[in-house]
PDB file of C-alpha atoms in Angstrom:
ATOM      1  CA  MET A 491     -11.405   8.704  15.080  1.00 61.00           C
ATOM      2  CA  GLY A 492     -11.386   8.301  18.759  1.00 74.00           C
ATOM      3  CA  THR A 493      -8.878   8.314  21.604  1.00 82.00           C
ATOM      4  CA  THR A 494      -5.817   5.989  21.295  1.00 84.00           C
ATOM      5  CA  ALA A 495      -4.152   4.101  24.115  1.00 87.00           C
ATOM      6  CA  VAL A 496      -1.093   1.857  23.717  1.00 88.00           C
ATOM      7  CA  VAL A 497      -0.902  -0.860  26.250  1.00 89.00           C
ATOM      8  CA  ARG A 498       1.510  -3.789  26.343  1.00 88.00           C
ATOM      9  CA  GLY A 499       0.273  -7.201  27.279  1.00 88.00           C
ATOM     10  CA  VAL A 500       0.668 -10.858  26.463  1.00 86.00           C
ATOM     11  CA  LEU A 501      -1.138 -12.868  23.892  1.00 86.00           C
ATOM     12  CA  LYS A 502      -2.052 -16.216  25.238  1.00 86.00           C
ATOM     13  CA  PRO A 503      -2.022 -19.507  23.209  1.00 85.00           C
ATOM     14  CA  ASP A 504      -5.920 -19.577  23.451  1.00 90.00           C
ATOM     15  CA  GLY A 505      -6.032 -16.043  21.730  1.00 88.00           C
ATOM     16  CA  THR A 506      -6.935 -14.003  24.901  1.00 90.00           C
ATOM     17  CA  LEU A 507      -4.937 -11.010  25.710  1.00 89.00           C
ATOM     18  CA  GLU A 508      -3.628 -10.142  29.159  1.00 90.00           C
ATOM     19  CA  LEU A 509      -2.884  -6.465  29.463  1.00 90.00           C
ATOM     20  CA  GLU A 510      -0.239  -5.079  31.633  1.00 90.00           C
ATOM     21  CA  SER A 511      -2.336  -2.139  32.730  1.00 91.00           C
ATOM     22  CA  SER A 512      -5.733  -0.660  32.083  1.00 90.00           C
ATOM     23  CA  PRO A 513      -5.918   1.373  28.801  1.00 89.00           C
ATOM     24  CA  GLY A 514      -7.630   4.198  30.526  1.00 90.00           C
ATOM     25  CA  LEU A 515     -10.334   4.352  27.934  1.00 89.00           C
ATOM     26  CA  PRO A 516     -14.198   4.539  28.627  1.00 89.00           C
ATOM     27  CA  ALA A 517     -16.146   1.433  28.385  1.00 88.00           C
ATOM     28  CA  GLY A 518     -17.402   0.722  24.842  1.00 89.00           C
ATOM     29  CA  PRO A 519     -16.517  -0.610  21.337  1.00 89.00           C
ATOM     30  CA  VAL A 520     -12.713  -0.680  20.713  1.00 87.00           C
ATOM     31  CA  GLU A 521     -10.496  -1.663  17.853  1.00 87.00           C
ATOM     32  CA  VAL A 522      -7.541  -3.828  18.784  1.00 86.00           C
ATOM     33  CA  VAL A 523      -4.353  -4.072  16.611  1.00 86.00           C
ATOM     34  CA  VAL A 524      -1.775  -6.534  17.874  1.00 84.00           C
ATOM     35  CA  HIS A 525       1.845  -6.312  16.879  1.00 81.00           C
ATOM     36  CA  SER A 526       4.342  -8.861  18.190  1.00 81.00           C
ATOM     37  CA  LEU A 527       7.217  -7.559  20.136  1.00 79.00           C
ATOM     38  CA  SER A 528       9.193 -10.782  19.686  1.00 72.00           C
ATOM     39  CA  ARG A 529      11.342 -10.843  16.545  1.00 67.00           C
ATOM     40  CA  PHE A 530      11.791 -14.509  16.732  1.00 60.00           C
ATOM     41  CA  ALA A 531       8.454 -15.885  17.858  1.00 61.00           C
ATOM     42  CA  PRO A 532       8.014 -19.512  17.013  1.00 63.00           C
ATOM     43  CA  SER A 533       5.723 -20.085  13.962  1.00 69.00           C
ATOM     44  CA  ASP A 534       3.921 -22.992  12.548  1.00 78.00           C
ATOM     45  CA  GLU A 535       3.039 -20.963   9.387  1.00 81.00           C
ATOM     46  CA  ASP A 536       4.375 -21.921   5.901  1.00 83.00           C
ATOM     47  CA  TRP A 537       5.598 -19.337   3.417  1.00 85.00           C
ATOM     48  CA  TRP A 538       1.993 -18.796   1.863  1.00 89.00           C
ATOM     49  CA  GLN A 539       0.484 -18.251   5.384  1.00 88.00           C
ATOM     50  CA  TYR A 540       3.275 -15.866   6.198  1.00 86.00           C
ATOM     51  CA  LEU A 541       2.584 -13.804   3.063  1.00 89.00           C
ATOM     52  CA  GLN A 542      -1.182 -13.692   3.582  1.00 90.00           C
ATOM     53  CA  ARG A 543      -0.676 -12.642   7.184  1.00 86.00           C
ATOM     54  CA  VAL A 544       1.850  -9.882   6.347  1.00 87.00           C
ATOM     55  CA  ARG A 545      -0.524  -8.702   3.463  1.00 86.00           C
ATOM     56  CA  SER A 546      -3.308  -8.489   6.078  1.00 87.00           C
ATOM     57  CA  GLU A 547      -1.211  -6.532   8.490  1.00 86.00           C
ATOM     58  CA  VAL A 548      -0.106  -4.012   5.824  1.00 86.00           C
ATOM     59  CA  GLU A 549      -3.723  -3.547   4.681  1.00 82.00           C
ATOM     60  CA  THR A 550      -4.826  -2.915   8.229  1.00 84.00           C
ATOM     61  CA  GLU A 551      -2.052  -0.223   8.792  1.00 83.00           C
ATOM     62  CA  ALA A 552      -2.006   1.179   5.215  1.00 80.00           C
ATOM     63  CA  GLY A 553      -5.426   0.567   3.771  1.00 75.00           C
ATOM     64  CA  SER A 554      -5.722  -1.489   0.611  1.00 75.00           C
ATOM     65  CA  PHE A 555      -3.413  -2.295  -2.235  1.00 81.00           C
ATOM     66  CA  ARG A 556      -4.241  -0.821  -5.692  1.00 85.00           C
ATOM     67  CA  THR A 557      -6.481  -2.919  -7.922  1.00 91.00           C
ATOM     68  CA  GLU A 558      -5.553  -4.088 -11.300  1.00 94.00           C
ATOM     69  CA  SER A 559      -7.889  -1.473 -12.866  1.00 95.00           C
ATOM     70  CA  GLU A 560      -6.306   1.398 -10.699  1.00 93.00           C
ATOM     71  CA  ILE A 561      -2.978   0.303 -11.992  1.00 94.00           C
ATOM     72  CA  GLU A 562      -3.989   0.022 -15.633  1.00 94.00           C
ATOM     73  CA  ALA A 563      -5.673   3.477 -15.361  1.00 92.00           C
ATOM     74  CA  GLU A 564      -2.433   4.975 -14.137  1.00 90.00           C
ATOM     75  CA  ARG A 565      -0.468   3.255 -16.973  1.00 90.00           C
ATOM     76  CA  GLU A 566      -2.994   4.685 -19.530  1.00 88.00           C
ATOM     77  CA  ASP A 567      -2.532   8.144 -18.096  1.00 85.00           C
ATOM     78  CA  PHE A 568       1.255   7.940 -18.403  1.00 84.00           C
ATOM     79  CA  ARG A 569       0.942   6.597 -21.983  1.00 83.00           C
ATOM     80  CA  SER A 570      -1.426   9.528 -22.866  1.00 80.00           C
ATOM     81  CA  GLY A 571       1.313  11.853 -21.603  1.00 74.00           C
ATOM     82  CA  ASP A 572       3.700  10.455 -24.230  1.00 76.00           C
ATOM     83  CA  GLU A 573       0.974  11.261 -26.884  1.00 78.00           C
ATOM     84  CA  ARG A 574       0.674  14.801 -25.619  1.00 79.00           C
ATOM     85  CA  ILE A 575       4.432  15.277 -25.801  1.00 82.00           C
ATOM     86  CA  GLU A 576       4.510  13.916 -29.340  1.00 84.00           C
ATOM     87  CA  ASN A 577       1.695  16.300 -30.378  1.00 84.00           C
ATOM     88  CA  VAL A 578       3.562  19.256 -29.037  1.00 86.00           C
ATOM     89  CA  LEU A 579       6.838  18.166 -30.801  1.00 88.00           C
ATOM     90  CA  ARG A 580       4.976  17.818 -33.998  1.00 89.00           C
ATOM     91  CA  ARG A 581       3.556  21.301 -33.704  1.00 90.00           C
ATOM     92  CA  THR A 582       6.863  22.782 -32.666  1.00 91.00           C
ATOM     93  CA  ASN A 583       8.532  21.039 -35.631  1.00 90.00           C
ATOM     94  CA  ALA A 584       5.770  22.233 -38.040  1.00 89.00           C
ATOM     95  CA  GLU A 585       6.129  25.774 -36.692  1.00 86.00           C
ATOM     96  CA  SER A 586       9.882  25.782 -36.977  1.00 84.00           C
ATOM     97  CA  ALA A 587       9.676  24.353 -40.626  1.00 81.00           C
ATOM     98  CA  GLY A 588       7.255  27.223 -41.518  1.00 75.00           C
ATOM     99  CA  THR A 589       9.479  29.875 -40.018  1.00 69.00           C
ATOM    100  CA  ARG A 590      12.587  28.501 -41.886  1.00 65.00           C
ATOM    101  CA  ARG A 591      10.622  28.714 -45.233  1.00 60.00           C
ATOM    102  CA  ARG A 592       9.899  32.370 -44.936  1.00 56.00           C
TER     103      ARG A 592
END
């Protein structure tokens, strides 16, 4: 990962950015992540557009969400833990019963 610079600016209605100062980075490719600093910025988006935008922002910051198959694999792993515990309990009970008979 390269050098990071945080620079404030203004997002214009046409989508262009006006920066308050130079980021101080060498010329070349960059990645730009824009966070609104206005808590109550006017919005024309409906609730579905809002959810899509927020999900996109979360994915940009934190990576991706788990897939259905990843979640199901984790559930199966938890369930197999129950089976292992049951097997240990059966063995322990069988050993205890054998000890009591002696």
